[in-house]
């Protein structure tokens, strides 16, 4: 049960102590003017801190909530897992991080925030769809009937052209997308102008029609059996418009040890030959060519390739770190597929235990080999106590990937890092050469 709670983000974790000279002020005016960040300890790295919102949200976590747009802007969700969640934007042109909006403020502006209401998380990866960025709320993570006592999730959209963050569900019946339930995963179908969402705790699939502003509950595969499942944190729409998704349930793994799909023409179906190692739902991934080709990973470090044209699902291997994967070991929530599609940059997390051994690795798709690049603390001392590193499919136009980090500490914060892989690897090579030279001179 504890392992399940951690994977759901229920353990209230908070971030590392700030670096020397890095102030943490609840009234920091940078929440309005923008955070320019600073260079990390190694060349090719840059670091920002998510600022507080004007209405008092202090973000302490960021679960799978980093995404990018076609022009290279980066969006990051920050949350406190108790009251509210916010969306932040890093502008590619200036490198400035600033607040895009928060759930409570947007809903209050739409007169759609009830007394005592909360929005614990934007757990969804910020989704680019027809010029706007979409997120949705997850206000309860438990896999039980308790969700029925709370209002359903809200859809929100940020319009960068008008710098406007809006509660879309204010226009839906009852002011929420559905009467009860939460969203944890999003996928875009730009051809049909719809957005799919995967729900918690039932694993139901929802479809939001952008043109009409209405949400439809599509149900879920009959094979699920159990009332509550662990919903995969990534899903995708291929070039034909078919939605693929995964789930896990430790009580009946056989029902969930493969990929499921929803076809707009035929409904739900299964790909029983597209097997998931250990029955683990997919956590991270990245698609190319309009969804024809994708690479995915789970939190155990298993990596897969999807090819629509060949209709194949290929297991590429497991990220090997020399440490046990899973509960009481390391887990993988950072997964950045290089633009040339030959490798992925992955990092270990050790939630809920703080660790000084979270590290960055490079996994080669052709050979299935893993190469350790450095400890996360080597990137910058500010990451020394951050034991959770999350983010996938978040690249800018200059070939740099982004991720969020948080952990335990007396002054909880969330940091966002940008990595230029070529420059970082060159810096690591220079450091190794310097150490080797110093050793030879003794």
Coordinates of C-alpha atoms in Angstrom, one line a residue:
X1 CA 0.0 0.0 0.0
X2 CA 2.8 2.5 0.9
X3 CA 4.4 1.9 -2.5
X4 CA 1.1 2.6 -4.2
X5 CA 0.7 5.8 -2.2
X6 CA 4.1 7.1 -3.3
X7 CA 3.5 6.3 -6.9
X8 CA 0.3 8.3 -6.6
X9 CA 2.1 11.2 -5.0
X10 CA 0.2 11.0 -1.7
X11 CA 3.3 11.2 0.4
X12 CA 3.6 14.9 1.1
X13 CA 7.2 15.6 0.1
X14 CA 8.9 18.9 -0.1
X15 CA 12.0 20.2 -1.6
X16 CA 15.7 20.7 -0.7
X17 CA 17.2 23.5 1.3
X18 CA 17.9 26.5 -0.9
X19 CA 21.4 27.0 -2.2
X20 CA 23.5 29.6 -0.6
X21 CA 22.3 33.0 -1.7
X22 CA 19.0 31.6 -3.0
X23 CA 16.3 33.4 -1.0
X24 CA 12.9 31.8 -0.4
X25 CA 10.5 34.7 0.3
X26 CA 6.8 34.0 0.4
X27 CA 6.2 37.5 -0.9
X28 CA 8.9 37.3 -3.6
X29 CA 7.9 39.8 -6.3
X30 CA 9.4 37.5 -9.0
X31 CA 6.1 35.7 -8.9
X32 CA 4.8 38.6 -11.0
X33 CA 7.9 39.9 -12.8
X34 CA 9.5 36.5 -13.8
X35 CA 12.4 34.4 -12.6
X36 CA 15.5 34.5 -14.8
X37 CA 17.2 31.6 -13.1
X38 CA 20.9 31.0 -12.9
X39 CA 23.6 28.8 -14.3
X40 CA 24.1 25.4 -12.6
X41 CA 27.4 24.1 -11.3
X42 CA 28.2 22.4 -14.7
X43 CA 28.3 24.0 -18.1
X44 CA 25.1 23.3 -20.0
X45 CA 22.8 23.5 -17.0
X46 CA 20.4 26.2 -15.9
X47 CA 18.1 26.3 -12.8
X48 CA 15.0 28.2 -11.8
X49 CA 12.8 28.1 -8.7
X50 CA 9.0 28.1 -9.0
X51 CA 7.8 31.3 -7.2
X52 CA 4.8 31.6 -5.0
X53 CA 1.5 32.8 -6.5
X54 CA 0.0 36.2 -5.5
X55 CA -2.9 34.4 -3.7
X56 CA -0.5 32.4 -1.5
X57 CA 0.2 29.1 -3.1
X58 CA 3.7 27.9 -2.3
X59 CA 4.5 25.0 -4.7
X60 CA 6.3 22.1 -3.1
X61 CA 5.9 19.4 -5.7
X62 CA 5.6 18.9 -9.5
X63 CA 4.4 15.5 -10.5
X64 CA 4.8 14.6 -14.2
X65 CA 3.9 18.2 -15.0
X66 CA 6.5 19.5 -17.4
X67 CA 5.7 19.9 -21.1
X68 CA 6.7 21.9 -24.2
X69 CA 5.1 23.6 -27.2
X70 CA 6.2 23.6 -30.9
X71 CA 8.0 26.9 -30.5
X72 CA 10.0 25.6 -27.6
X73 CA 8.3 27.3 -24.7
X74 CA 8.2 25.1 -21.5
X75 CA 5.3 24.8 -19.1
X76 CA 5.5 23.4 -15.6
X77 CA 2.9 22.6 -13.0
X78 CA 3.5 23.4 -9.4
X79 CA 1.3 22.3 -6.5
X80 CA 1.2 21.9 -2.7
X81 CA -0.8 18.7 -2.7
X82 CA -3.3 20.3 -0.3
X83 CA -5.0 23.5 -1.6
X84 CA -4.1 24.7 -5.0
X85 CA -2.1 24.1 -8.2
X86 CA -0.5 26.6 -10.7
X87 CA 0.9 26.6 -14.2
X88 CA 4.2 28.3 -15.0
X89 CA 5.7 29.3 -18.4
X90 CA 9.4 29.5 -19.4
X91 CA 9.6 31.7 -22.5
X92 CA 12.0 30.2 -25.0
X93 CA 13.1 33.7 -26.3
X94 CA 14.0 35.2 -23.0
X95 CA 14.5 32.1 -20.7
X96 CA 12.2 33.8 -18.1
X97 CA 10.0 31.7 -15.9
X98 CA 6.8 33.3 -14.8
X99 CA 3.3 32.4 -13.5
X100 CA 0.7 31.6 -16.2
X101 CA -2.2 31.1 -13.7
X102 CA -3.5 29.0 -10.9
X103 CA -6.6 26.9 -10.4
X104 CA -8.2 28.9 -7.6
X105 CA -7.8 32.3 -9.2
X106 CA -9.1 31.2 -12.5
X107 CA -12.1 29.5 -11.0
X108 CA -12.9 32.4 -8.7
X109 CA -12.8 34.7 -11.7
X110 CA -15.4 32.5 -13.3
X111 CA -17.4 32.3 -10.1
X112 CA -16.8 28.5 -10.1
X113 CA -14.8 28.0 -6.8
X114 CA -17.0 26.5 -4.0
X115 CA -16.4 27.2 -0.3
X116 CA -13.8 24.8 0.9
X117 CA -12.9 23.6 -2.6
X118 CA -9.3 22.5 -3.3
X119 CA -7.2 21.7 -6.4
X120 CA -4.4 19.5 -4.9
X121 CA -2.5 19.0 -8.2
X122 CA -2.1 19.6 -11.9
X123 CA -0.8 16.1 -12.2
X124 CA -1.4 16.2 -16.0
X125 CA 1.5 17.0 -18.3
X126 CA 0.7 20.5 -19.8
X127 CA -0.7 19.6 -23.2
X128 CA -0.3 21.8 -26.3
X129 CA -3.5 21.7 -28.5
X130 CA -4.3 24.1 -31.3
X131 CA -2.5 27.1 -29.8
X132 CA -3.3 26.6 -26.1
X133 CA -1.9 24.7 -23.2
X134 CA -4.3 22.5 -21.3
X135 CA -4.2 21.0 -17.7
X136 CA -6.8 19.5 -15.4
X137 CA -7.1 19.0 -11.7
X138 CA -6.5 15.9 -9.6
X139 CA -7.9 16.7 -6.2
X140 CA -7.7 13.2 -4.7
X141 CA -5.3 10.3 -5.4
X142 CA -6.6 7.5 -3.2
X143 CA -7.9 4.4 -5.0
X144 CA -11.2 4.0 -3.2
X145 CA -14.7 5.3 -3.1
X146 CA -13.8 8.5 -1.3
X147 CA -13.7 10.4 -4.6
X148 CA -17.5 10.4 -4.6
X149 CA -17.6 12.9 -1.8
X150 CA -15.7 15.5 -3.8
X151 CA -16.6 17.6 -6.9
X152 CA -15.2 16.4 -10.2
X153 CA -12.2 17.8 -12.0
X154 CA -11.9 21.1 -13.8
X155 CA -10.3 21.7 -17.3
X156 CA -8.1 24.8 -17.6
X157 CA -6.5 26.4 -20.6
X158 CA -3.8 28.9 -21.0
X159 CA -3.9 31.1 -24.1
X160 CA -0.3 32.5 -24.6
X161 CA -1.5 34.9 -27.3
X162 CA -3.7 36.7 -24.7
X163 CA -1.8 35.7 -21.6
X164 CA -5.1 34.3 -20.2
X165 CA -5.6 31.3 -17.9
X166 CA -9.2 30.1 -17.9
X167 CA -11.5 27.6 -16.0
X168 CA -13.1 25.9 -19.0
X169 CA -15.4 23.7 -16.8
X170 CA -17.2 26.8 -15.5
X171 CA -19.3 26.5 -18.7
X172 CA -20.1 22.8 -18.1
X173 CA -23.2 21.5 -16.2
X174 CA -22.5 21.8 -12.4
X175 CA -19.2 23.7 -13.1
X176 CA -17.1 20.6 -13.3
X177 CA -16.2 18.2 -16.2
X178 CA -17.9 15.3 -14.5
X179 CA -19.8 15.0 -11.2
X180 CA -16.9 13.1 -9.5
X181 CA -13.4 12.0 -10.4
X182 CA -9.9 13.3 -11.2
X183 CA -7.6 13.5 -14.2
X184 CA -4.0 12.3 -14.2
X185 CA -3.1 12.0 -18.0
X186 CA -3.9 13.9 -21.2
X187 CA -3.6 13.2 -24.9
X188 CA -4.5 15.4 -27.9
X189 CA -6.3 14.4 -31.1
X190 CA -5.8 17.6 -33.2
X191 CA -7.7 16.2 -36.2
X192 CA -10.9 15.7 -34.3
X193 CA -10.2 18.7 -32.0
X194 CA -10.7 16.6 -28.8
X195 CA -8.6 16.0 -25.7
X196 CA -8.6 12.7 -23.9
X197 CA -8.1 12.3 -20.2
X198 CA -7.5 9.3 -18.1
X199 CA -9.2 9.3 -14.7
X200 CA -8.4 8.4 -11.1
X201 CA -9.5 6.2 -9.3
X202 CA -11.5 4.2 -11.8
X203 CA -9.3 4.5 -14.9
X204 CA -12.2 5.9 -16.9
X205 CA -11.4 7.6 -20.2
X206 CA -12.9 11.1 -20.8
X207 CA -13.1 13.1 -24.0
X208 CA -13.3 16.8 -24.1
X209 CA -14.7 18.4 -27.2
X210 CA -12.9 21.7 -27.5
X211 CA -15.5 23.2 -29.9
X212 CA -18.5 22.5 -27.7
X213 CA -16.7 22.8 -24.4
X214 CA -18.3 19.5 -23.1
X215 CA -16.8 16.5 -21.5
X216 CA -18.0 12.9 -22.3
X217 CA -17.4 9.9 -20.0
X218 CA -16.4 7.1 -22.4
X219 CA -16.2 4.5 -19.7
X220 CA -13.3 2.0 -19.5
X221 CA -12.3 -1.5 -20.7
X222 CA -14.6 -4.2 -19.4
X223 CA -11.5 -6.3 -18.8
X224 CA -10.4 -4.1 -15.9
X225 CA -12.7 -6.0 -13.5
X226 CA -11.7 -4.2 -10.3
X227 CA -13.4 -0.9 -9.5
X228 CA -10.1 1.0 -8.9
X229 CA -6.9 0.9 -10.9
X230 CA -3.5 2.7 -11.0
X231 CA -3.8 4.8 -14.2
X232 CA -0.8 5.2 -16.5
X233 CA 0.8 8.6 -16.5
X234 CA 1.3 8.8 -20.2
X235 CA -1.0 7.9 -23.2
X236 CA -1.0 8.7 -26.9
X237 CA -3.1 9.2 -30.0
X238 CA -1.6 7.7 -33.2
X239 CA -2.0 9.2 -36.7
X240 CA -5.2 7.3 -37.3
X241 CA -6.9 8.8 -34.2
X242 CA -6.6 5.7 -32.0
X243 CA -5.9 6.4 -28.3
X244 CA -3.6 4.0 -26.4
X245 CA -3.3 3.8 -22.6
X246 CA -2.2 1.5 -19.8
X247 CA -3.1 0.8 -16.2
X248 CA -1.9 -1.4 -13.3
X249 CA -3.6 -3.3 -10.5
X250 CA -1.5 -5.5 -8.2
X251 CA -4.5 -7.6 -7.2
X252 CA -5.1 -8.8 -10.8
X253 CA -2.0 -8.0 -12.9
X254 CA -3.1 -10.2 -15.9
X255 CA -5.9 -7.7 -16.7
X256 CA -3.4 -4.9 -17.1
X257 CA -0.2 -6.5 -18.3
X258 CA -0.6 -5.1 -21.9
X259 CA -1.7 -2.0 -23.8
X260 CA -5.4 -1.1 -24.2
X261 CA -6.9 1.3 -26.8
X262 CA -10.0 3.3 -27.6
X263 CA -10.9 3.7 -31.2
X264 CA -13.4 6.5 -32.1
X265 CA -15.1 4.1 -34.5
X266 CA -15.1 0.8 -32.7
X267 CA -14.7 1.7 -29.0
X268 CA -12.4 -0.1 -26.5
X269 CA -10.0 -2.8 -27.4
X270 CA -6.8 -4.5 -26.4
X271 CA -3.4 -5.4 -27.8
X272 CA -2.6 -8.5 -25.7
X273 CA 0.7 -9.0 -27.5
X274 CA 1.9 -5.6 -26.5
X275 CA 3.1 -6.8 -23.1
X276 CA 4.1 -4.6 -20.1
X277 CA 7.0 -6.0 -18.0
X278 CA 5.9 -6.8 -14.5
X279 CA 2.4 -5.5 -15.4
X280 CA 3.6 -1.9 -14.8
X281 CA 1.7 1.0 -16.4
X282 CA 3.6 3.4 -18.5
X283 CA 4.8 6.6 -16.7
X284 CA 6.7 8.6 -19.3
X285 CA 7.2 8.8 -23.1
X286 CA 7.6 10.8 -26.2
X287 CA 6.0 10.6 -29.7
X288 CA 7.1 11.7 -33.1
X289 CA 5.6 12.0 -36.6
X290 CA 2.1 12.7 -35.5
X291 CA 2.0 9.7 -33.2
X292 CA 3.3 7.1 -35.7
X293 CA 6.5 6.4 -33.6
X294 CA 6.9 6.7 -29.9
X295 CA 9.2 5.6 -27.0
X296 CA 7.9 4.9 -23.5
X297 CA 9.2 3.9 -20.1
X298 CA 7.7 2.7 -16.8
X299 CA 9.0 3.6 -13.3
X300 CA 11.1 0.4 -13.2
X301 CA 13.2 1.6 -16.1
X302 CA 11.7 -0.7 -18.8
X303 CA 11.7 1.0 -22.2
X304 CA 9.5 0.2 -25.2
X305 CA 9.1 1.4 -28.8
X306 CA 5.8 1.8 -30.6
X307 CA 5.7 1.8 -34.5
X308 CA 2.3 2.4 -36.0
X309 CA 3.3 1.6 -39.6
X310 CA 4.6 -1.8 -38.6
X311 CA 2.0 -2.2 -35.9
X312 CA 4.7 -3.4 -33.5
X313 CA 5.5 -3.0 -29.8
X314 CA 9.2 -3.6 -29.1
X315 CA 10.9 -4.0 -25.7
X316 CA 14.2 -2.2 -25.8
X317 CA 15.6 -3.2 -22.5
X318 CA 15.8 -1.9 -18.9
X319 CA 17.8 1.1 -17.6
X320 CA 20.5 -0.5 -15.4
X321 CA 21.8 1.5 -12.5
X322 CA 23.3 -1.2 -10.2
X323 CA 20.5 -0.6 -7.8
X324 CA 17.2 -2.4 -7.3
X325 CA 14.3 -0.8 -9.2
X326 CA 10.9 -0.2 -7.5
X327 CA 9.9 0.3 -3.9
X328 CA 12.9 0.7 -1.5
X329 CA 15.0 1.1 -4.6
X330 CA 15.1 3.7 -7.4
X331 CA 12.3 4.7 -9.7
X332 CA 12.3 6.6 -13.0
X333 CA 10.1 9.6 -13.6
X334 CA 12.4 11.7 -15.8
X335 CA 12.6 10.5 -19.5
X336 CA 13.9 12.7 -22.3
X337 CA 14.2 11.2 -25.7
X338 CA 16.9 12.9 -27.7
X339 CA 15.8 14.6 -30.9
X340 CA 17.8 12.0 -33.0
X341 CA 15.7 9.3 -31.3
X342 CA 18.8 7.1 -30.5
X343 CA 18.8 7.5 -26.7
X344 CA 17.0 8.8 -23.7
X345 CA 18.2 10.8 -20.8
X346 CA 16.7 9.3 -17.6
X347 CA 17.2 10.0 -13.9
X348 CA 16.5 8.0 -10.7
X349 CA 14.2 9.1 -7.9
X350 CA 14.0 7.6 -4.4
X351 CA 10.7 8.9 -3.2
X352 CA 9.8 8.9 -0.3
X353 CA 13.3 8.5 1.0
X354 CA 15.8 11.3 0.6
X355 CA 19.0 10.2 -1.1
X356 CA 22.3 11.6 -2.2
X357 CA 22.5 9.0 -5.0
X358 CA 19.9 10.1 -7.5
X359 CA 21.7 10.3 -10.8
X360 CA 21.4 11.1 -14.5
X361 CA 21.9 8.3 -17.0
X362 CA 21.9 7.9 -20.8
X363 CA 20.1 4.8 -22.2
X364 CA 21.0 3.7 -25.8
X365 CA 18.0 2.3 -27.7
X366 CA 20.1 0.2 -30.2
X367 CA 22.3 -1.5 -27.7
X368 CA 20.1 -1.4 -24.6
X369 CA 23.1 -0.2 -22.6
X370 CA 23.1 2.3 -19.8
X371 CA 25.8 4.9 -19.1
X372 CA 25.9 6.9 -15.9
X373 CA 26.6 10.6 -16.5
X374 CA 26.7 12.1 -13.1
X375 CA 24.9 12.5 -9.7
X376 CA 22.0 15.0 -9.8
X377 CA 23.9 17.0 -7.1
X378 CA 26.8 17.4 -9.6
X379 CA 24.5 19.4 -11.8
X380 CA 24.1 21.9 -9.0
X381 CA 24.4 21.7 -5.1
X382 CA 20.8 22.9 -4.9
X383 CA 19.7 19.5 -6.1
X384 CA 21.6 17.6 -3.4
X385 CA 18.6 16.8 -1.3
X386 CA 16.0 16.6 -4.1
X387 CA 15.0 13.0 -4.3
X388 CA 12.2 13.3 -6.9
X389 CA 13.0 14.3 -10.5
X390 CA 10.1 14.3 -13.0
X391 CA 9.4 15.3 -16.6
X392 CA 9.1 13.9 -20.0
X393 CA 8.8 15.2 -23.6
X394 CA 9.9 18.7 -22.6
X395 CA 12.5 20.0 -25.1
X396 CA 13.1 23.5 -26.4
X397 CA 14.1 24.4 -30.0
X398 CA 17.8 24.5 -29.0
X399 CA 17.9 20.8 -28.1
X400 CA 17.8 21.2 -24.3
X401 CA 15.5 19.2 -22.0
X402 CA 13.7 20.3 -18.8
X403 CA 12.6 18.6 -15.6
X404 CA 11.4 19.5 -12.1
X405 CA 13.0 18.4 -8.8
X406 CA 11.7 18.4 -5.3
X407 CA 12.3 16.6 -2.0
X408 CA 12.5 16.9 1.8
X409 CA 13.7 20.0 3.6
X410 CA 12.8 22.7 6.0
X411 CA 12.1 25.2 3.3
X412 CA 10.2 23.4 0.5
X413 CA 10.7 24.6 -3.0
X414 CA 10.5 23.2 -6.6
X415 CA 13.3 23.7 -9.0
X416 CA 13.2 23.4 -12.7
X417 CA 16.4 22.4 -14.5
X418 CA 17.4 22.8 -18.2
X419 CA 20.1 20.6 -19.6
X420 CA 22.1 21.0 -22.8
X421 CA 23.3 17.3 -23.3
X422 CA 26.2 18.1 -25.5
X423 CA 27.6 20.9 -23.3
X424 CA 27.0 18.8 -20.2
X425 CA 28.8 15.8 -21.5
X426 CA 31.7 18.0 -22.6
X427 CA 31.9 19.5 -19.2
X428 CA 31.9 16.0 -17.6
X429 CA 34.7 14.9 -19.9
X430 CA 36.8 17.9 -19.0
X431 CA 36.2 17.2 -15.3
X432 CA 37.2 13.6 -15.7
X433 CA 40.3 14.6 -17.6
X434 CA 41.3 17.1 -14.9
X435 CA 40.9 14.5 -12.2
X436 CA 42.9 11.9 -14.2
X437 CA 45.6 14.5 -14.7
X438 CA 45.7 15.3 -11.0
X439 CA 45.9 11.6 -10.1
X440 CA 48.8 11.0 -12.5
X441 CA 50.7 13.9 -11.0
X442 CA 50.7 12.5 -7.5

